[in-house]
Tab-separated table of C-alpha atoms in Angstrom:
chain	number	residue	atom	x	y	z
A	1	MET	CA	57.278	40.845	72.172
A	2	LEU	CA	59.467	42.935	74.462
A	3	ARG	CA	61.764	43.777	71.552
A	4	MET	CA	58.870	45.573	69.881
A	5	TYR	CA	58.615	48.045	72.804
A	6	GLU	CA	62.353	48.627	73.245
A	7	PRO	CA	62.479	51.618	70.793
A	8	ARG	CA	59.520	53.232	72.581
A	9	LEU	CA	61.098	52.679	76.002
A	10	ALA	CA	64.391	54.158	74.800
A	11	ALA	CA	62.570	57.192	73.392
A	12	ARG	CA	60.748	57.718	76.696
A	13	ARG	CA	64.041	57.472	78.650
A	14	TYR	CA	65.568	60.029	76.298
A	15	VAL	CA	62.618	62.444	76.774
A	16	LEU	CA	62.752	62.039	80.580
A	17	THR	CA	66.507	62.683	80.597
A	18	ARG	CA	66.178	65.807	78.440
A	19	THR	CA	63.361	67.053	80.686
A	20	ALA	CA	65.478	66.527	83.816
A	21	VAL	CA	68.445	68.323	82.287
A	22	ARG	CA	66.191	71.163	81.181
A	23	PHE	CA	64.687	71.342	84.680
A	24	ASN	CA	68.146	71.568	86.265
A	25	SER	CA	69.358	74.169	83.767
A	26	THR	CA	66.312	76.350	84.468
A	27	ALA	CA	66.792	76.318	88.236
A	28	PRO	CA	65.419	79.448	89.902
A	29	LYS	CA	67.933	82.262	90.253
A	30	PRO	CA	68.635	83.644	93.717
A	31	THR	CA	66.302	86.441	94.696
A	32	LEU	CA	67.370	89.952	95.620
A	33	TRP	CA	66.904	89.116	99.309
A	34	HIS	CA	69.232	86.143	99.025
A	35	LYS	CA	71.865	88.287	97.316
A	36	VAL	CA	71.618	90.975	100.002
A	37	LYS	CA	71.780	88.337	102.723
A	38	HIS	CA	74.836	86.704	101.148
A	39	GLU	CA	76.672	90.052	100.813
A	40	ALA	CA	75.782	90.988	104.397
A	41	GLN	CA	77.182	87.688	105.676
A	42	HIS	CA	80.324	88.189	103.579
A	43	TYR	CA	80.981	91.688	104.957
A	44	TRP	CA	80.155	90.599	108.513
A	45	ALA	CA	82.713	87.791	108.230
A	46	GLY	CA	85.221	90.285	106.793
A	47	THR	CA	84.610	92.647	109.719
A	48	LYS	CA	85.230	89.854	112.235
A	49	LEU	CA	88.448	88.915	110.411
A	50	LEU	CA	89.588	92.514	110.485
A	51	GLY	CA	88.865	92.726	114.211
A	52	LEU	CA	90.900	89.576	114.797
A	53	GLU	CA	93.776	90.955	112.713
A	54	ILE	CA	93.768	94.210	114.730
A	55	LYS	CA	93.798	92.200	117.974
A	56	ILE	CA	96.767	90.074	116.843
A	57	SER	CA	98.670	93.070	115.431
A	58	SER	CA	98.175	95.040	118.650
A	59	LYS	CA	100.112	92.334	120.471
A	60	LEU	CA	102.805	92.488	117.808
A	61	VAL	CA	103.115	96.268	118.258
A	62	LEU	CA	103.583	95.793	122.010
A	63	LYS	CA	106.132	93.060	121.349
A	64	SER	CA	108.098	95.291	118.981
A	65	ALA	CA	107.876	98.238	121.391
A	66	SER	CA	109.271	96.040	124.167
A	67	GLY	CA	112.440	95.493	122.152
A	68	TYR	CA	111.729	92.012	120.787
A	69	GLU	CA	112.478	91.345	117.123
A	70	LEU	CA	109.560	90.330	114.917
A	71	THR	CA	109.809	87.343	112.599
A	72	ARG	CA	109.059	87.691	108.891
A	73	ARG	CA	105.568	86.238	109.343
A	74	GLU	CA	104.828	88.608	112.208
A	75	TYR	CA	106.191	91.582	110.274
A	76	ARG	CA	104.053	90.804	107.239
A	77	GLN	CA	100.978	90.348	109.453
A	78	LEU	CA	101.561	93.773	111.013
A	79	GLN	CA	102.183	95.312	107.591
A	80	ARG	CA	98.969	93.827	106.149
A	81	THR	CA	96.856	94.955	109.114
A	82	THR	CA	98.267	98.484	108.930
A	83	ALA	CA	97.354	98.691	105.242
A	84	ASP	CA	93.839	97.407	105.973
A	85	VAL	CA	93.280	99.933	108.752
A	86	LEU	CA	94.418	102.793	106.503
A	87	ARG	CA	91.910	101.663	103.872
A	88	LEU	CA	89.095	102.057	106.399
A	89	PHE	CA	89.361	105.861	106.379
A	90	PRO	CA	88.106	106.428	102.800
A	91	PHE	CA	85.634	103.580	103.271
A	92	ALA	CA	84.202	105.279	106.402
A	93	MET	CA	83.133	108.270	104.296
A	94	PHE	CA	80.559	106.110	102.568
A	95	VAL	CA	79.093	105.224	105.969
A	96	LEU	CA	79.122	108.714	107.515
A	97	VAL	CA	77.860	110.709	104.522
A	98	PRO	CA	74.084	110.194	103.943
A	99	PHE	CA	73.207	108.178	100.827
A	100	ALA	CA	76.892	107.885	99.918
A	101	GLU	CA	76.640	104.123	100.248
A	102	LEU	CA	74.701	104.151	96.963
A	103	LEU	CA	77.942	105.134	95.208
A	104	LEU	CA	79.954	102.369	96.899
A	105	PRO	CA	79.579	99.866	93.992
A	106	VAL	CA	80.778	102.545	91.564
A	107	ALA	CA	83.764	103.380	93.793
A	108	LEU	CA	84.689	99.685	94.154
A	109	LYS	CA	84.520	99.326	90.370
A	110	LEU	CA	86.898	102.251	89.853
A	111	PHE	CA	89.142	101.470	92.845
A	112	PRO	CA	89.166	97.683	93.489
A	113	ASN	CA	91.652	98.015	96.374
A	114	LEU	CA	89.468	100.433	98.350
A	115	LEU	CA	88.245	97.754	100.781
A	116	PRO	CA	90.526	95.965	103.303
A	117	SER	CA	91.887	92.577	102.269
A	118	THR	CA	89.602	90.769	104.748
A	119	TYR	CA	86.573	91.731	102.625
A	120	GLU	CA	88.048	90.253	99.478
A	121	SER	CA	86.228	87.106	98.364
A	122	LYS	CA	87.805	84.006	96.865
A	123	LYS	CA	86.304	84.891	93.485
A	124	ASP	CA	87.879	88.354	93.611
A	125	LYS	CA	91.279	86.896	94.512
A	126	GLU	CA	91.152	84.463	91.598
A	127	LYS	CA	90.047	87.255	89.268
A	128	ASN	CA	92.912	89.511	90.339
A	129	LEU	CA	95.425	86.668	90.058
A	130	LEU	CA	94.198	85.798	86.554
A	131	LYS	CA	94.393	89.477	85.545
A	132	LEU	CA	97.941	89.788	86.884
A	133	ARG	CA	98.968	86.572	85.129
A	134	ASP	CA	97.574	87.851	81.836
A	135	THR	CA	99.335	91.201	82.286
A	136	ARG	CA	102.681	89.527	82.990
A	137	THR	CA	102.328	87.320	79.927
A	138	LYS	CA	101.711	90.374	77.720
A	139	VAL	CA	104.604	92.299	79.295
A	140	SER	CA	106.905	89.312	78.764
A	141	GLU	CA	105.908	89.099	75.101
A	142	ILE	CA	106.455	92.838	74.573
A	143	LEU	CA	109.899	92.788	76.188
A	144	ARG	CA	111.048	89.799	74.163
A	145	THR	CA	109.718	90.955	70.789
A	146	GLN	CA	110.564	94.666	70.972
A	147	ALA	CA	114.102	94.372	72.387
A	148	LYS	CA	116.668	96.490	70.606
A	149	PRO	CA	120.347	95.436	70.828
A	150	ILE	CA	122.989	97.772	72.175
A	151	LYS	CA	125.120	99.548	69.597
A	152	LEU	CA	128.664	99.536	70.883
A	153	PRO	CA	130.397	102.908	70.409
A	154	SER	CA	133.168	103.111	67.806
A	155	THR	CA	135.381	105.081	70.218
A	156	ILE	CA	135.839	102.184	72.629
A	157	THR	CA	139.283	102.396	74.243
A	158	GLU	CA	141.810	99.755	75.276
A	159	GLU	CA	141.803	101.029	78.850
A	160	GLN	CA	138.249	99.885	79.545
A	161	ARG	CA	137.746	96.886	81.681
A	162	ALA	CA	138.552	93.720	79.696
A	163	ASP	CA	135.689	91.691	81.089
A	164	PHE	CA	133.097	94.305	80.285
A	165	LYS	CA	134.454	94.826	76.769
A	166	ASP	CA	134.865	91.133	76.043
A	167	PHE	CA	131.332	90.345	77.229
A	168	TYR	CA	129.622	92.803	74.898
A	169	SER	CA	131.955	91.946	72.031
A	170	LYS	CA	130.935	88.284	72.299
A	171	LEU	CA	127.300	89.237	72.699
A	172	ARG	CA	127.375	91.299	69.519
A	173	SER	CA	129.546	89.067	67.332
A	174	THR	CA	129.259	85.385	68.303
A	175	GLY	CA	126.048	85.497	70.335
A	176	SER	CA	125.223	84.543	73.907
A	177	ASP	CA	126.126	80.848	73.538
A	178	SER	CA	129.860	81.593	73.798
A	179	ILE	CA	129.506	83.492	77.092
A	180	PRO	CA	130.091	81.363	80.227
A	181	LYS	CA	127.878	81.806	83.279
A	182	GLU	CA	130.763	83.045	85.404
A	183	GLN	CA	131.461	85.931	83.016
A	184	LEU	CA	127.763	86.745	82.796
A	185	LEU	CA	127.518	87.049	86.568
A	186	ARG	CA	130.697	89.123	86.787
A	187	VAL	CA	129.408	91.629	84.230
A	188	ALA	CA	125.904	91.709	85.707
A	189	LYS	CA	127.417	92.695	89.084
A	190	LEU	CA	128.792	95.856	87.471
A	191	PHE	CA	125.277	97.199	86.891
A	192	LYS	CA	123.357	99.116	89.528
A	193	ASP	CA	119.626	99.277	90.185
A	194	ASP	CA	119.479	103.066	90.335
A	195	LEU	CA	121.462	103.390	87.105
A	196	ILE	CA	119.035	101.064	85.321
A	197	LEU	CA	115.886	102.863	86.504
A	198	ASP	CA	117.337	106.302	85.757
A	199	ASN	CA	118.188	105.467	82.118
A	200	VAL	CA	115.554	103.062	80.799
A	201	SER	CA	112.739	104.402	78.633
A	202	ARG	CA	109.213	105.057	79.846
A	203	GLY	CA	108.020	101.924	78.072
A	204	ILE	CA	110.394	99.744	80.149
A	205	LEU	CA	109.335	101.594	83.320
A	206	ILE	CA	105.664	100.898	82.576
A	207	ALA	CA	106.505	97.243	81.842
A	208	ILE	CA	108.368	96.872	85.157
A	209	ALA	CA	105.534	98.604	87.064
A	210	LYS	CA	102.887	96.329	85.556
A	211	TYR	CA	105.004	93.247	86.134
A	212	ILE	CA	105.374	93.932	89.873
A	213	ASN	CA	101.641	94.762	90.117
A	214	LEU	CA	101.846	98.575	90.232
A	215	ARG	CA	99.483	100.858	88.352
A	216	PRO	CA	101.642	102.734	85.800
A	217	PHE	CA	100.303	106.237	86.377
A	218	GLY	CA	102.247	109.487	86.780
A	219	THR	CA	105.379	110.893	85.246
A	220	ASP	CA	108.649	109.007	84.811
A	221	GLN	CA	109.917	110.378	88.123
A	222	ILE	CA	106.805	109.186	89.996
A	223	LEU	CA	107.072	105.779	88.325
A	224	ARG	CA	110.717	105.440	89.326
A	225	TYR	CA	109.936	106.423	92.908
A	226	ARG	CA	107.112	103.887	93.206
A	227	ILE	CA	109.209	101.132	91.652
A	228	ARG	CA	112.134	101.901	93.972
A	229	HIS	CA	109.826	101.873	96.992
A	230	LYS	CA	108.406	98.465	95.988
A	231	MET	CA	111.869	97.036	95.246
A	232	LEU	CA	113.200	98.225	98.620
A	233	LYS	CA	110.450	96.231	100.356
A	234	ILE	CA	111.337	93.168	98.292
A	235	LYS	CA	115.049	93.569	99.197
A	236	GLN	CA	114.212	93.723	102.897
A	237	ASP	CA	111.971	90.662	102.522
A	238	ASP	CA	114.802	88.795	100.768
A	239	LYS	CA	116.999	89.138	103.831
A	240	LEU	CA	114.244	87.884	106.150
A	241	ILE	CA	113.516	84.836	103.984
A	242	GLU	CA	117.226	84.044	103.678
A	243	TYR	CA	117.633	84.283	107.451
A	244	GLU	CA	114.632	82.037	108.261
A	245	GLY	CA	114.999	79.700	105.276
A	246	VAL	CA	112.793	79.065	102.256
A	247	LYS	CA	111.522	75.820	103.826
A	248	SER	CA	109.986	77.800	106.711
A	249	LEU	CA	107.416	79.343	104.348
A	250	SER	CA	103.937	77.861	104.186
A	251	PRO	CA	102.518	77.040	100.711
A	252	LEU	CA	100.506	80.267	100.669
A	253	GLU	CA	103.467	82.362	101.853
A	254	LEU	CA	105.665	80.704	99.226
A	255	GLN	CA	103.218	81.599	96.442
A	256	VAL	CA	102.927	85.207	97.643
A	257	ALA	CA	106.729	85.551	97.822
A	258	CYS	CA	107.177	84.152	94.308
A	259	ALA	CA	104.377	86.269	92.862
A	260	SER	CA	105.764	89.511	94.328
A	261	ARG	CA	109.093	88.813	92.578
A	262	GLY	CA	107.506	87.979	89.237
A	263	LEU	CA	108.235	84.249	89.468
A	264	ARG	CA	105.797	81.836	87.881
A	265	ILE	CA	103.449	79.968	90.215
A	266	ALA	CA	100.800	78.672	87.777
A	267	ASP	CA	101.014	74.949	87.002
A	268	ILE	CA	104.272	74.667	88.972
A	269	SER	CA	104.836	72.382	91.979
A	270	LEU	CA	105.758	73.756	95.395
A	271	ASP	CA	109.227	72.204	95.173
A	272	ARG	CA	109.839	74.017	91.874
A	273	GLN	CA	108.607	77.271	93.406
A	274	ARG	CA	111.085	76.851	96.262
A	275	GLU	CA	113.872	76.278	93.730
A	276	LEU	CA	112.982	79.459	91.843
A	277	LEU	CA	112.795	81.494	95.041
A	278	GLN	CA	116.113	80.083	96.275
A	279	PHE	CA	117.694	80.933	92.901
A	280	TRP	CA	116.443	84.521	93.291
A	281	LEU	CA	117.913	84.759	96.802
A	282	ASN	CA	121.265	83.359	95.655
A	283	MET	CA	121.458	85.830	92.764
A	284	ARG	CA	120.412	88.784	94.922
A	285	LEU	CA	122.205	88.225	98.223
A	286	ARG	CA	125.217	86.094	97.296
A	287	GLU	CA	125.994	87.026	93.700
A	288	LYS	CA	124.831	90.657	94.245
A	289	ILE	CA	122.911	90.797	90.955
A	290	PRO	CA	120.646	93.909	90.806
A	291	SER	CA	117.017	93.073	91.528
A	292	THR	CA	115.864	95.207	88.567
A	293	LEU	CA	117.810	92.957	86.196
A	294	LEU	CA	116.300	89.883	87.836
A	295	ILE	CA	112.776	91.302	87.493
A	296	LEU	CA	113.370	91.902	83.790
A	297	ALA	CA	114.859	88.410	83.432
A	298	ASN	CA	111.741	86.938	85.079
A	299	ALA	CA	109.623	88.881	82.607
A	300	TYR	CA	111.619	87.419	79.715
A	301	THR	CA	111.146	83.846	80.966
A	302	TYR	CA	107.489	84.208	82.027
A	303	GLY	CA	106.034	83.333	78.632
A	304	ALA	CA	109.087	81.599	77.214
A	305	PRO	CA	109.569	77.816	76.735
A	306	ALA	CA	110.752	75.710	79.659
A	307	GLU	CA	114.270	75.235	78.196
A	308	TYR	CA	114.788	79.036	78.249
A	309	SER	CA	116.800	79.441	81.459
A	310	GLN	CA	117.261	82.415	83.780
A	311	TYR	CA	120.828	82.818	82.519
A	312	ASP	CA	119.614	83.095	78.916
A	313	ALA	CA	117.085	85.688	80.002
A	314	LEU	CA	119.740	87.676	81.829
A	315	LYS	CA	121.870	87.753	78.662
A	316	SER	CA	118.875	88.977	76.678
A	317	VAL	CA	118.217	91.731	79.216
A	318	LEU	CA	121.803	92.988	79.072
A	319	ASN	CA	121.657	92.892	75.277
A	320	SER	CA	118.421	94.920	75.081
A	321	LEU	CA	119.272	97.860	77.392
A	322	PRO	CA	119.154	101.242	75.607
A	323	GLU	CA	122.271	102.864	74.179
A	324	GLU	CA	122.376	105.765	76.641
A	325	PHE	CA	122.385	103.265	79.489
A	326	TYR	CA	125.384	101.480	77.992
A	327	HIS	CA	127.283	104.761	77.711
A	328	GLU	CA	126.521	105.628	81.341
A	329	GLN	CA	127.537	102.172	82.573
A	330	GLU	CA	130.701	102.245	80.467
A	331	LEU	CA	131.686	105.483	82.185
A	332	HIS	CA	130.823	104.022	85.585
A	333	VAL	CA	132.997	100.945	84.989
A	334	ASP	CA	136.132	102.919	84.154
A	335	GLU	CA	135.501	106.454	85.314
A	336	ASP	CA	139.136	107.362	85.955
A	337	ARG	CA	140.241	106.469	82.417
A	338	ALA	CA	137.185	107.686	80.512
A	339	THR	CA	137.873	109.984	77.567
A	340	PHE	CA	136.543	113.506	77.199
A	341	GLU	CA	134.224	112.409	74.361
A	342	GLN	CA	132.701	109.677	76.512
A	343	ARG	CA	132.001	112.074	79.386
A	344	MET	CA	130.522	114.601	76.949
A	345	ASN	CA	128.187	111.992	75.429
A	346	VAL	CA	126.964	110.887	78.853
A	347	ILE	CA	126.358	114.467	80.011
A	348	LYS	CA	124.379	115.299	76.853
A	349	GLU	CA	122.270	112.148	77.187
A	350	GLN	CA	121.537	112.916	80.832
A	351	GLU	CA	120.643	116.504	79.898
A	352	HIS	CA	118.162	115.211	77.343
A	353	LEU	CA	116.555	112.927	79.946
A	354	ILE	CA	116.337	115.777	82.466
A	355	LYS	CA	114.617	118.038	79.905
A	356	SER	CA	112.068	115.358	79.049
A	357	GLU	CA	111.316	114.863	82.777
A	358	ASN	CA	110.883	118.629	83.275
A	359	VAL	CA	108.404	118.786	80.382
A	360	GLN	CA	106.363	116.034	82.034
A	361	GLU	CA	106.460	117.763	85.422
A	362	GLN	CA	105.156	121.079	84.031
A	363	ASP	CA	101.669	119.721	83.364
A	364	HIS	CA	101.592	117.453	86.413
A	365	LYS	CA	100.307	118.698	89.753
A	366	VAL	CA	101.903	116.015	91.910
A	367	ILE	CA	105.698	116.326	92.156
A	368	VAL	CA	107.748	113.592	93.854
A	369	LYS	CA	111.275	114.092	95.134
A	370	ASP	CA	112.790	110.748	94.221
A	371	LYS	CA	115.721	110.459	96.620
A	372	LEU	CA	115.431	106.717	97.287
A	373	SER	CA	118.429	104.570	96.446
A	374	LEU	CA	118.269	100.821	95.906
A	375	ASP	CA	122.040	100.468	95.792
A	376	ASP	CA	122.509	101.776	99.343
A	377	GLU	CA	120.881	98.586	100.625
A	378	ASP	CA	123.754	96.518	99.202
A	379	LYS	CA	126.522	98.622	100.730
A	380	PRO	CA	128.076	97.404	103.988
A	381	HIS	CA	127.407	99.516	107.045
A	382	GLY	CA	129.917	102.282	107.537
A	383	SER	CA	130.897	102.527	103.860
A	384	LYS	CA	130.480	105.710	101.884
């Protein structure tokens, strides 16, 4: 008898389940008052955090003024608070000017970094991180697919450095597999950060700027200045991390340090992140590899398979630098024995780059005097 009612009971259970699911899916949306209340609580919490940061940083300023040296964590805390306080000045205009607060959502849409970091929600942080990850993947794909190999000049002389000549001869003829790591590092040391930034194309400059989370606006000279300024901060941070040790970094500090250098942090364990950061420090501070080459190498490996190593990426970067950069570096390697034709080619190429920069500056109102030097950071004190 019960078996006769089992289909009906099953049908009723199905209807009740569907009704419950439909009831949950049509849950009432939060009202306007709840949204306003939630935003007010969020900004009030951000204001309290900012006040706490200012209180802590004030003590750090007094400590530094008293002659005590700040640790890396203290220095970054002071740096972050200073940036947040400076952001308050444009934000205060929306409070002081009547009805200007109505334009605040529009301003935040156009300038996401207008508010201090304490007002940034977890959702905004994840959104920015996902956007940066997507940008780096696209930049990595562009650099790997649009790389153009160097064309070695036919007038290469016997007096040029054997290592430099042999490296590019192997790279052009037999490929990168025949090049040992030791020779790769020796040749990479010959390159300079300033020489790379001064001779790469605008496309590479934009790719580097996007990869280190800079907005690629302005002329080539402005882009180079902003990239140099960011790279100088990274170089100073390298020395602090090396002094205090990678193991002293908290998980969040480790992720921030890796992300600022273009190292992958998604779906990678903390131990692997420490290995990547330690590899960066070894290449930069011990092997003296230019940080610009390492940034480009990180871009090459960002979307590449796991078996594609940093050394393979470094070979690809050296193989894809433009021809005028090779000429300039060739002259830099053996300047005393360079021929007249080589010097003439380099001067003409530099003249062409100067003219293109002047054309860009004519229609641009903001002019930047780019006198920063990344290579001066690597020179020992007292050297000229």
